[in-house]
XYZ file of C-alpha atoms in Angstrom:
583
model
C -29.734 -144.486 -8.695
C -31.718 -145.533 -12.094
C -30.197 -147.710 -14.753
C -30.232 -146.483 -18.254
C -29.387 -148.486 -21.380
C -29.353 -147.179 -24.616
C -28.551 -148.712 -28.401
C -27.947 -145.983 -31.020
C -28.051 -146.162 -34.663
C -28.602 -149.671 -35.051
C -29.364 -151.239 -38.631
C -31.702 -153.795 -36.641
C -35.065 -151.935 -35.855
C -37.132 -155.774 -35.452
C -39.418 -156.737 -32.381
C -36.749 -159.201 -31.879
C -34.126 -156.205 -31.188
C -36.819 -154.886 -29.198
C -36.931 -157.787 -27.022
C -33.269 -157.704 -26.454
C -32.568 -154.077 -25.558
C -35.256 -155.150 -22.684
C -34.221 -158.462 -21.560
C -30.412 -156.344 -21.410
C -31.993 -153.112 -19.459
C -33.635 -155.767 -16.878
C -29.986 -156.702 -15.633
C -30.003 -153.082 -14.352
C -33.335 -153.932 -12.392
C -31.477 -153.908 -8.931
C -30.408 -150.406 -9.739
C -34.575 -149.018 -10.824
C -36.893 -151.976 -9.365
C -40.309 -149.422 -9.082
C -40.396 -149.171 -13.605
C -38.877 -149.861 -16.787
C -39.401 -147.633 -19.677
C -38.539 -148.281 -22.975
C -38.264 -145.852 -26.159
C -37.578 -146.971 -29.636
C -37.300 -144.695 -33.034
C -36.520 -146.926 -35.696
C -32.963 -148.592 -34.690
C -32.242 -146.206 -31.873
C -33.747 -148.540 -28.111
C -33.699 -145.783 -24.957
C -33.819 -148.082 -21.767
C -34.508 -147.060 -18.277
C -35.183 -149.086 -14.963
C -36.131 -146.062 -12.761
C -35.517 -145.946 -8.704
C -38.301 -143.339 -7.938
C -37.143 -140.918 -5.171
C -38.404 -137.435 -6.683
C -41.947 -137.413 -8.958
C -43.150 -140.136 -7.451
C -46.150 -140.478 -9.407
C -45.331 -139.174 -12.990
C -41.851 -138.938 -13.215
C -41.310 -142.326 -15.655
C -38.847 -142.285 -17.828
C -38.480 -141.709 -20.676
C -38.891 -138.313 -20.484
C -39.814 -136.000 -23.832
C -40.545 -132.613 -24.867
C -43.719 -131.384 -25.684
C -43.581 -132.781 -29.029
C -41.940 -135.825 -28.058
C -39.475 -135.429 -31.265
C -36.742 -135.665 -28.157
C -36.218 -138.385 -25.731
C -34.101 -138.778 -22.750
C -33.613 -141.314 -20.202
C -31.388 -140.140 -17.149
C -29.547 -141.478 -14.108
C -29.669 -139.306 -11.084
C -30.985 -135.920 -9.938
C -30.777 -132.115 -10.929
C -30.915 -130.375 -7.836
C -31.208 -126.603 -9.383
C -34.526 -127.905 -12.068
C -36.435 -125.425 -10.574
C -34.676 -122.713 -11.163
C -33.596 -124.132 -14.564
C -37.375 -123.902 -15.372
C -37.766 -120.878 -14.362
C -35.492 -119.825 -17.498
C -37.650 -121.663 -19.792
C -41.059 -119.750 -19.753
C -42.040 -120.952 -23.153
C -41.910 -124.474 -22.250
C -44.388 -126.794 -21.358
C -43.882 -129.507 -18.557
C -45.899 -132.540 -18.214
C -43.981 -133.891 -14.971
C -42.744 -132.771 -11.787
C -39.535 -134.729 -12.262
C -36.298 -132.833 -11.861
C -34.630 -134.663 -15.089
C -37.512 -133.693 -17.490
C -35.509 -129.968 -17.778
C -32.774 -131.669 -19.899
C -34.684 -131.977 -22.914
C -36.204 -128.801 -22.780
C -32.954 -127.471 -21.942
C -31.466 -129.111 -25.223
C -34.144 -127.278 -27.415
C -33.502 -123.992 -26.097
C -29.836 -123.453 -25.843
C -28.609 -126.562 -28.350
C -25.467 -129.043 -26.835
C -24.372 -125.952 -24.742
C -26.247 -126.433 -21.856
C -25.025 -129.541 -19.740
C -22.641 -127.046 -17.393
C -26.248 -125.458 -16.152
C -27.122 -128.779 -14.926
C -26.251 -128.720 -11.122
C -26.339 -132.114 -9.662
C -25.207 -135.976 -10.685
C -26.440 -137.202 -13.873
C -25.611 -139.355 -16.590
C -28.156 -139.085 -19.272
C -29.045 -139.916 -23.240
C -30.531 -137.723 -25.809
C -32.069 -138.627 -28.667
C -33.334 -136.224 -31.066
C -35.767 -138.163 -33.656
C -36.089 -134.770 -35.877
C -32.026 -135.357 -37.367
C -31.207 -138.482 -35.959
C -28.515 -136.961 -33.795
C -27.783 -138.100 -30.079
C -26.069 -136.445 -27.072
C -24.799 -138.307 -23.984
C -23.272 -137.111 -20.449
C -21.824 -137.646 -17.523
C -21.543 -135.454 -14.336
C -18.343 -133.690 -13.207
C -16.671 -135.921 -11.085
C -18.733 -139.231 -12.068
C -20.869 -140.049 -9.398
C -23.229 -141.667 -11.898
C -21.668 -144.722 -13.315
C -21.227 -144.801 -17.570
C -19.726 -146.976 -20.185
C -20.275 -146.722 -23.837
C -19.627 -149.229 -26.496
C -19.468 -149.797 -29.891
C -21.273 -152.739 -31.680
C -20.263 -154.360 -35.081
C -23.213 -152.717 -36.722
C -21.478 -149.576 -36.014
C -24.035 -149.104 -33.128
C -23.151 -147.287 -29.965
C -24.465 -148.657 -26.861
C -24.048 -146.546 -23.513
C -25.104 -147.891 -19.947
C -25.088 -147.437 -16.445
C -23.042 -150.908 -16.142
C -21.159 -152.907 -19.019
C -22.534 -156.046 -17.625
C -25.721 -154.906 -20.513
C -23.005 -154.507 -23.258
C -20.452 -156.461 -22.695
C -22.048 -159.594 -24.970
C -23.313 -157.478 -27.745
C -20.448 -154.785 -27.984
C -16.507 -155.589 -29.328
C -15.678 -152.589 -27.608
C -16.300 -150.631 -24.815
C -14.557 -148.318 -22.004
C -15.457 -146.003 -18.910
C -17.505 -142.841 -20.451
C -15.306 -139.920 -18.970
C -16.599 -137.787 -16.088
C -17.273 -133.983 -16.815
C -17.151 -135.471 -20.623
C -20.230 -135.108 -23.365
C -20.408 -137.408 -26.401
C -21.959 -135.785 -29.748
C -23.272 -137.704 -32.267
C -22.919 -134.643 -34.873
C -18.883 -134.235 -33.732
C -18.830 -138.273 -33.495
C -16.692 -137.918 -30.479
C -16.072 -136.504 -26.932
C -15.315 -132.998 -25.660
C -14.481 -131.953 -21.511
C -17.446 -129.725 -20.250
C -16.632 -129.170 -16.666
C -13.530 -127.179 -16.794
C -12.728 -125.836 -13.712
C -10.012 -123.988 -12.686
C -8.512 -126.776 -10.453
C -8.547 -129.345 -13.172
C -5.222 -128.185 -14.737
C -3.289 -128.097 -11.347
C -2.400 -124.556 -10.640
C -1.509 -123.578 -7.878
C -4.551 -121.097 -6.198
C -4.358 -118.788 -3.836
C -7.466 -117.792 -2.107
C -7.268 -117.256 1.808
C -8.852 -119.402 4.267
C -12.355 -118.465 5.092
C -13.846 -120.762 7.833
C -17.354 -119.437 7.151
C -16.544 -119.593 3.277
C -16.157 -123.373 3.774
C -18.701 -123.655 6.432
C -21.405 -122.160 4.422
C -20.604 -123.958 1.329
C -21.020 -127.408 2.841
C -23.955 -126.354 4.725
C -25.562 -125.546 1.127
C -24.429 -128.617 -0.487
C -25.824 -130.979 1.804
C -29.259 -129.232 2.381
C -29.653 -129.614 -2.112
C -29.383 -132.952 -1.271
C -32.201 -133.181 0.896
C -34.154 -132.928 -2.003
C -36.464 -136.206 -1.714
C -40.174 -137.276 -2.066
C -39.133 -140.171 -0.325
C -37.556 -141.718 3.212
C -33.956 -141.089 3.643
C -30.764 -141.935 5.815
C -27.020 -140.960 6.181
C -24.804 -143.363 6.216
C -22.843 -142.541 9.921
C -19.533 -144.159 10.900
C -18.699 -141.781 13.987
C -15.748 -139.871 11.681
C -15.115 -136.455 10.673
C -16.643 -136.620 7.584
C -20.329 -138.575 8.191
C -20.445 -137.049 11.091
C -20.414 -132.998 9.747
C -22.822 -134.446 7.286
C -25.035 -135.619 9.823
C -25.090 -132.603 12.345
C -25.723 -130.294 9.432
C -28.634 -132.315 8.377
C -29.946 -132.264 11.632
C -29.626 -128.864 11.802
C -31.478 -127.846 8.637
C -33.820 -130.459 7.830
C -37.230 -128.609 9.195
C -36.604 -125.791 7.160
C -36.746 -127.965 3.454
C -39.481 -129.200 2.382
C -38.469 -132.762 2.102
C -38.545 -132.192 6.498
C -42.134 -130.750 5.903
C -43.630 -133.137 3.619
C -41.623 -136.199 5.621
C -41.049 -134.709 9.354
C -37.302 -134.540 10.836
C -36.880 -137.551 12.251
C -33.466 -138.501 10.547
C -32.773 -142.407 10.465
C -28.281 -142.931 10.612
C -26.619 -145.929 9.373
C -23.400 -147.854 10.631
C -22.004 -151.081 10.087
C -18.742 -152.929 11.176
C -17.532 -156.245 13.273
C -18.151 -156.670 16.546
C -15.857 -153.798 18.504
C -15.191 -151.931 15.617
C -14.047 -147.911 16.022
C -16.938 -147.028 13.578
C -19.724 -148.986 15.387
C -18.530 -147.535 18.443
C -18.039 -144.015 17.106
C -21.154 -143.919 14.919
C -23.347 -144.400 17.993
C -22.035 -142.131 20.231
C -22.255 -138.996 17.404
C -26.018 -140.756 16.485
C -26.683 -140.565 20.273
C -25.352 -136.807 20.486
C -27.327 -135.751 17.081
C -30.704 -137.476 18.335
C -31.081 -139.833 15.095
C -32.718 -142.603 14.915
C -29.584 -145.265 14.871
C -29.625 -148.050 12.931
C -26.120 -150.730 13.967
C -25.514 -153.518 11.646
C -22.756 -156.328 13.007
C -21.304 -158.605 9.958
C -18.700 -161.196 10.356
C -16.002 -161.761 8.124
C -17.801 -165.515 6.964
C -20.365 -162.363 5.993
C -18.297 -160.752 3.749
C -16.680 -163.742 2.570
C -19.835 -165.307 1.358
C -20.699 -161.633 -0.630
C -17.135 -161.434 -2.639
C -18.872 -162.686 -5.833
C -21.792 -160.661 -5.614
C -20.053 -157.952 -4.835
C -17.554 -158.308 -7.875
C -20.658 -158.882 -9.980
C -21.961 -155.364 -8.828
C -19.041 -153.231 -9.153
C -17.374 -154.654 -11.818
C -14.149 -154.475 -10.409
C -10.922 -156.685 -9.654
C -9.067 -153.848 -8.170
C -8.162 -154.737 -4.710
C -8.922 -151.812 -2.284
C -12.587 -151.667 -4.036
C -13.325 -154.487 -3.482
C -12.526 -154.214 0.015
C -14.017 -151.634 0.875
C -17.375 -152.615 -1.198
C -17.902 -155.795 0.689
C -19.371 -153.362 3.713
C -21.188 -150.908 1.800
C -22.996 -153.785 -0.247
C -23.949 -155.463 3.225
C -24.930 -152.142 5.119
C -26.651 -151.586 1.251
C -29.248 -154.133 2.445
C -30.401 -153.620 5.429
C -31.094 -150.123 4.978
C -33.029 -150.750 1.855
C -35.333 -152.941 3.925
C -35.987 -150.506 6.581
C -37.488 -148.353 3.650
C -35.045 -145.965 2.801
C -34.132 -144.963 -0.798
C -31.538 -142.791 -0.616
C -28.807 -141.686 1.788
C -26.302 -138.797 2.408
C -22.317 -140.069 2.774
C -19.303 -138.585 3.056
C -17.202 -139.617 0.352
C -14.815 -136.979 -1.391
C -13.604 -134.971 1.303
C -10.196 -137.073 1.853
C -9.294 -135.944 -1.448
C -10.091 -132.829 -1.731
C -9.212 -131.233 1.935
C -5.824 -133.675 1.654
C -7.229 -136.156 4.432
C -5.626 -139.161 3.803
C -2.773 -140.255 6.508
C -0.432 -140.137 3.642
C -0.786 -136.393 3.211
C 1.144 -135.631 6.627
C 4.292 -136.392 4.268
C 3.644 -134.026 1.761
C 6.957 -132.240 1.187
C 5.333 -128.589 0.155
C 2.020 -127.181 -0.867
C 2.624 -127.491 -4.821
C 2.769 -131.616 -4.193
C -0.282 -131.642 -1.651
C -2.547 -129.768 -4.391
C -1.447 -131.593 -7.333
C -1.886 -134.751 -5.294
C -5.312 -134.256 -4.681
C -6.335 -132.763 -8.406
C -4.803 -136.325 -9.131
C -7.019 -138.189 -6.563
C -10.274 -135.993 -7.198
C -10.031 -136.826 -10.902
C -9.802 -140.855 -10.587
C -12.426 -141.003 -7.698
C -14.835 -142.320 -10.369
C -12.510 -145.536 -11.023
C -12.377 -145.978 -6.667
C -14.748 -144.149 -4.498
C -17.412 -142.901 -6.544
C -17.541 -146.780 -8.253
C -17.666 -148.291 -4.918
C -20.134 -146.390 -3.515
C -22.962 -145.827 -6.529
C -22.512 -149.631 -7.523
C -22.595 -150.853 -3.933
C -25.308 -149.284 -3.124
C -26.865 -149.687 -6.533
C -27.003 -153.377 -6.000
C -30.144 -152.921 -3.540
C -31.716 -150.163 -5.671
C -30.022 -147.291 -3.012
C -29.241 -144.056 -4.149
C -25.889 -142.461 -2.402
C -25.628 -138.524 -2.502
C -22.294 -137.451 -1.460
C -22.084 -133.350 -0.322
C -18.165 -133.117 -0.673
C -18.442 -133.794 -3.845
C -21.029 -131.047 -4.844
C -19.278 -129.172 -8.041
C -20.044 -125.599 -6.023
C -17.682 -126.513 -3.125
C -15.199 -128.316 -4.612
C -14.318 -125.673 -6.590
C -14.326 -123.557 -3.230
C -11.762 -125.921 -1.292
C -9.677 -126.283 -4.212
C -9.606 -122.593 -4.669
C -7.782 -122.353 -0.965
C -4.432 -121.613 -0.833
C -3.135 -125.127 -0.251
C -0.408 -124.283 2.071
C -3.363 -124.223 4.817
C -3.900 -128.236 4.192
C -0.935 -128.857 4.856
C -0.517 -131.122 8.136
C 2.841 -132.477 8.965
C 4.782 -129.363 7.880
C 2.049 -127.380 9.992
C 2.030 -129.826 12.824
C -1.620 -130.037 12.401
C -3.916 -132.936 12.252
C -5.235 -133.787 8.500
C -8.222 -132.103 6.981
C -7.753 -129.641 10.052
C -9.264 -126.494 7.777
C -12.304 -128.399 7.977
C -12.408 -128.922 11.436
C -11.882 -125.869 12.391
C -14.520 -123.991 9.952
C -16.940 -126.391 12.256
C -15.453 -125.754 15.746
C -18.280 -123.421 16.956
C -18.062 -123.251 20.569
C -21.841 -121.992 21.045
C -23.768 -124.184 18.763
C -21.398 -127.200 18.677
C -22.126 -129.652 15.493
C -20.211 -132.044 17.220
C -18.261 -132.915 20.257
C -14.878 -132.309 20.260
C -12.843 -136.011 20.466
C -15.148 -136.415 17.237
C -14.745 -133.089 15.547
C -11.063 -133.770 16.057
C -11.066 -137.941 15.772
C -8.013 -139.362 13.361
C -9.487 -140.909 10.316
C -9.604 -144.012 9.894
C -9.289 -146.213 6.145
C -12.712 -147.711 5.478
C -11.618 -151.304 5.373
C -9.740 -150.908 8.585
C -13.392 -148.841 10.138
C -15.682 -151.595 10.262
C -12.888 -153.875 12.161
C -9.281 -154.084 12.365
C -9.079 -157.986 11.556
C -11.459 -157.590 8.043
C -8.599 -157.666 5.847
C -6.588 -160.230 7.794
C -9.463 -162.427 7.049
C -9.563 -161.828 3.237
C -6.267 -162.637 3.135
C -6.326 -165.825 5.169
C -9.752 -166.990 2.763
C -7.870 -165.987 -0.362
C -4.790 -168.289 0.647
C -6.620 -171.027 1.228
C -8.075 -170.816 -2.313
C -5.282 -169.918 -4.043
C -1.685 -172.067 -4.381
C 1.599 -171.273 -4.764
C 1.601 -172.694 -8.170
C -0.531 -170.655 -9.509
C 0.872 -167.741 -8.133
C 4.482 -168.633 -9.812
C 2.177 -168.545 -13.160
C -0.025 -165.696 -12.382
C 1.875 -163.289 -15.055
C 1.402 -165.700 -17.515
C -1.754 -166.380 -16.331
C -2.670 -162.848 -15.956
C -0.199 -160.736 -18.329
C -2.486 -157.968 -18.082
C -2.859 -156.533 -14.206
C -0.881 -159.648 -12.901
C -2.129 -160.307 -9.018
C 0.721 -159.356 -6.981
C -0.900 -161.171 -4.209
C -3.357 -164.438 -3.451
C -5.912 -161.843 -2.737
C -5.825 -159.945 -5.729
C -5.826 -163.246 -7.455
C -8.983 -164.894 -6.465
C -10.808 -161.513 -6.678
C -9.268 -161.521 -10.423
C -10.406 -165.185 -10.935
C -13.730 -164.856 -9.850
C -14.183 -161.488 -12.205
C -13.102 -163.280 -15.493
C -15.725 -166.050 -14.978
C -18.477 -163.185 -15.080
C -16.834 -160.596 -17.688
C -14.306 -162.389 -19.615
C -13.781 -160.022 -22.462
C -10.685 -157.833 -23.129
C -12.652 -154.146 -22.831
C -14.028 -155.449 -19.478
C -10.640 -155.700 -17.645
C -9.305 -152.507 -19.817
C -11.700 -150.461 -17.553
C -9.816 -151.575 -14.304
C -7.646 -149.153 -12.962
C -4.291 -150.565 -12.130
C -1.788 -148.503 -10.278
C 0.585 -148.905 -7.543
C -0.988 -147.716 -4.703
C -0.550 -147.624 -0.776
C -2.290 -146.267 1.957
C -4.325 -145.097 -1.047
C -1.808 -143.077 -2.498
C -1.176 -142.227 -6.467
C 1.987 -143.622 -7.932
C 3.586 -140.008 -8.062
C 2.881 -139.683 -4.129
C 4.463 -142.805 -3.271
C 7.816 -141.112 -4.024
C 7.378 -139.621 -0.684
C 8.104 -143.036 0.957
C 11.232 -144.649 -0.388
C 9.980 -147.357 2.406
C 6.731 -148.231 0.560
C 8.195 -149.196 -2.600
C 8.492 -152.923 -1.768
C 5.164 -153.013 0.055
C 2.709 -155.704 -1.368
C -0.443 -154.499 0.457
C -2.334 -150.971 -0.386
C -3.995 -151.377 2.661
C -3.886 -147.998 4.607
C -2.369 -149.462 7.662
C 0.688 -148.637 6.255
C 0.327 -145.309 7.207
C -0.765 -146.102 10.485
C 2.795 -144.235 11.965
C 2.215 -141.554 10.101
C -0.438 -139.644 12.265
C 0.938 -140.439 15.627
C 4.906 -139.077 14.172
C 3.326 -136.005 12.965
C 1.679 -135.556 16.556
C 4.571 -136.482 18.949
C 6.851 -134.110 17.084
C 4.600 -131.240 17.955
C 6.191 -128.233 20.383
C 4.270 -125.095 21.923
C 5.561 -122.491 18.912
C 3.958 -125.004 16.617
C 0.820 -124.646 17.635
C -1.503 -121.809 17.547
C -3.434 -120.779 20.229
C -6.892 -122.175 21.098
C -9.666 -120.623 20.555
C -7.806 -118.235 17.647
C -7.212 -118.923 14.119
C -4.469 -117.061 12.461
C -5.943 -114.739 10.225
C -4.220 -114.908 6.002
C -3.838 -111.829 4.273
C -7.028 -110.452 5.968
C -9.226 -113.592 5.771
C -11.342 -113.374 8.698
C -10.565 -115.100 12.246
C -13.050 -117.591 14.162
C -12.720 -120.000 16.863
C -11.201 -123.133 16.750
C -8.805 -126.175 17.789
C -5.438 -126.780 16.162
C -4.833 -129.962 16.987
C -6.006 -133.406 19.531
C -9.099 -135.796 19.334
């Protein structure tokens, strides 16, 4: 992931402004160490510290049209540009780089064009000829993006508020799916799918549907002029990522220009299921496997950098950061730029343990519209910040806009897993149960999930709590809503993680980005109205649903399940083989 910075309509146009806007953008350098690229017309600055991974050679940003009346710096990759140019015969390219289409794209079809854009982005436009900007962020928000507004009247917009938070008196998270226009002053949705106002769909199951759509989202991620990984902890998820990399690499040209050996990435404590798991799948798929140990003094000795990077108090964030940030590292010095991971699919296929208590189909969907839509403020944070932080890009395949729209278009009643007897996320399982050309073995295909935090070693959290209450009293937890009126800790934990944050971004707007929700097992505060026995329960750790999985299973009887081998077919959807249930 770059790191773009931009200051718009300022009344200061000096050298000294200049100098500023660069010593600012250089706090983004972990996130674009290979250049920094500056713009400036008059009082509008256009920042970018690029991490080159397509265009190797001439792909520096900023980018321009022919003309260069319009300017853009951008964060992230457009997988479709070549088909995008394509549409633009009139146009005149001077790079191979995949973001240059944007402000070509922006002459020939005005504001309207940011839902052709197929990929993660967040960019800036500035068009010198009216004085008019455009910014964006992608449809789920991969891409980080804040935007702030300066006492000048300025508006400032970055990849992380730790550039703005100094200079602006306000600023907030710039909303996925979301464009700002400087014509409209203000924002307007432009990723409305059909999921995003909860309906209920309808479509059949179609295992080769879903099969083929996550085949084609991960192989438009394999778009790369440089070394890549996958990040592989031995589950579902990873691991279908992995296999259907393998699978398709020597056909791309990223395997032709690179070769198809495929480097896999796992990190955890000593003994931990994922470290375990990870290199049996690794050992199955022929990668090349890379097996990090930390120890919890490790992660203990990262919690401020790591709270630095994310910019985050929340307490399951920074959790599950603390790993990613480590494993972040390492792979970055074995020479990889990018990796594949499997973030998203929990929320959109319904795989969280929680979702075995689901009381009907209507709550399981709008459950996970709620979840997919704050995955920016969890997830999607943890993951491009984390990773950031060592100037590693993370490309995530659920979360491709094509085939999210095609699981959320499935008639939710197949999610559903303790109703169905059926182990979670078990349409996705089966839609990659192929009996002649396995993509994995079976006690993975069919291996529970496991919580991130919980992954990399069952005694990780017991040792952030035990380092957290030896730092933090009981006195100052008897204060902490005084203290702390806004988000008050409920615990020691959440406390020093909220005491270390407000010595690096002690401003109001800073903590206003922070969601703060009751949460457990990483539930939403609707969904924990399914456990009347939760609603005392101090820790969002998923361990909580621990019971959950193993209830569901021993409550199973032979007319529950359907036959091996055969998948009931849904209003004429087509049949296939598969499993129902088992690891």
């Amino acid at each position: 992931m770059c790191g773009i910075l931009a200051c718009l309509w300022c009344s200061d146009d000096s050298s000294a402004k200049r100098s500023r806007i660069i010593h600012l953008a250089q706090r983004l350098k972990h996130r674009g160490p290979d250049w920094i690229g500056i713009f400036q017309h008059k009082g509008n600055y256009l920042a970018h510290q690029r991490l080159a991974i397509v265009d190797l050679t001439s792909g520096d940003q900023p980018l321009f049209n022919e003309d260069k009346t319009i300017a853009v710096v951008a964060n992230g990759e457009i997988y479709n540009h070549e088909e995008l140019r394509k549409k633009l015969p009139n146009h005149t390219f001077s790079t191979n780089s995949d973001c240059e289409v944007i402000a070509h794209l922006y002459e020939e079809y005005g504001e309207n064009f940011v839902d052709m854009l197929d990929g993660i982005f967040s960019f800036v436009l500035y068009d010198t000829r009216d004085n008019h900007f455009l910014v964006a962020r992608d449809a789920i928000g991969i891409t980080s993006l804040y935007i702030g507004w300066g006492e000048d009247a300025s508006v400032w917009v970055s990849s992380e508020y730790k550039t703005m938070h100094e200079d602006c008196e306000h600023f907030e998270r710039f909303q996925p799916g979301t464009l700002y226009s400087s014509r409209e002053r203000g924002f307007r949705r432009w990723y409305n799918p059909v999921w995003f106002s909860e309906m209920i769909p309808t479509t059949p199951y179609d295992p080769m549907v879903l099969r083929n759509a996550l085949e084609k989202a991960v192989v438009k991620r394999l778009m790369t002029d440089v070394p890549f990984g996958v990040l592989l902890s031995g589950g579902l998820d990873s691991s279908l990522v992995a296999s259907i990399t393998s699978r398709y690499l020597a056909e791309t040209k990223a395997g032709k220009q690179l070769g198809t050996t495929i480097h896999s990435f796992c990190i955890g404590l000593e003994g931990s299921p994922d470290l375990k798991a990870g290199r049996e799948v690794a050992d199955y798929l022929g990668t090349v496997h890379h097996e990090f140990h930390f120890t919890p003094q490790d992660g203990i000795d990262a919690i401020e950098d790591v709270i630095y990077h994310i910019e985050s108090y929340e307490l399951t964030t920074v959790r599950s950061s603390i790993p990613t940030y480590l494993i972040s590292r390492k792979i970055k010095s074995h020479g990889i730029k990018m990796v594949l991971s499997g973030e998203g699919s929990d929320e959109i296929f319904g795989g969280y343990l929680y979702f075995h208590k689901a009381p009907n189909k209507e709550e399981l969907h709008q459950e996970s519209c709620r979840k997919i839509k704050a995955l920016h403020q969890y997830d999607c944070l943890r993951a491009n910040k984390a990773t950031s932080a060592w100037g590693l890009e993370a490309r995530f395949p659920y979360l491709d806009k094509e085939f999210v729209s095609v699981v959320m278009g499935i008639d939710p009643d197949n999610k559903l897993s303790g109703q169905k007897r059926r182990i979670e996320k078990w349409i996705l399982r089966n839609a990659f149960d192929d009996k002649e050309r396995p993509y994995l073995p079976q006690h993975i295909l069919w291996r529970q999930k496991e919580q991130m935090s919980d992954g990399v070693g069952y005694n990780w959290i017991d040792a952030l709590k035990a380092h957290a209450a030896s730092h933090v009293t009981d006195t100052m937890m008897l204060n902490a809503a005084r203290t702390y009126p806004l988000h008050t800790p409920p615990t020691k934990e959440a406390y020093l993680y909220r005491m270390i944050f407000e010595k690096i971004f002690p401003k109001q707007p800073a903590r206003l980005t922070i969601p703060w929700e009751p949460t457990v097992a990483c539930c939403t505060p609707k969904a924990l109205s399914w456990f009347p026995e939760w609603s005392n329960n101090m820790d969002p750790s998923g361990r909580a649903a621990w019971g959950i999985h193993n209830s569901a299973n021993t409550k199973l009887v032979s007319s529950d399940i359907v036959e091996p081998n055969k998948v009931e077919p849904q209003n004429g959807a087509a049949t296939t083989n598969g499993a129902t249930n088992g690891h």
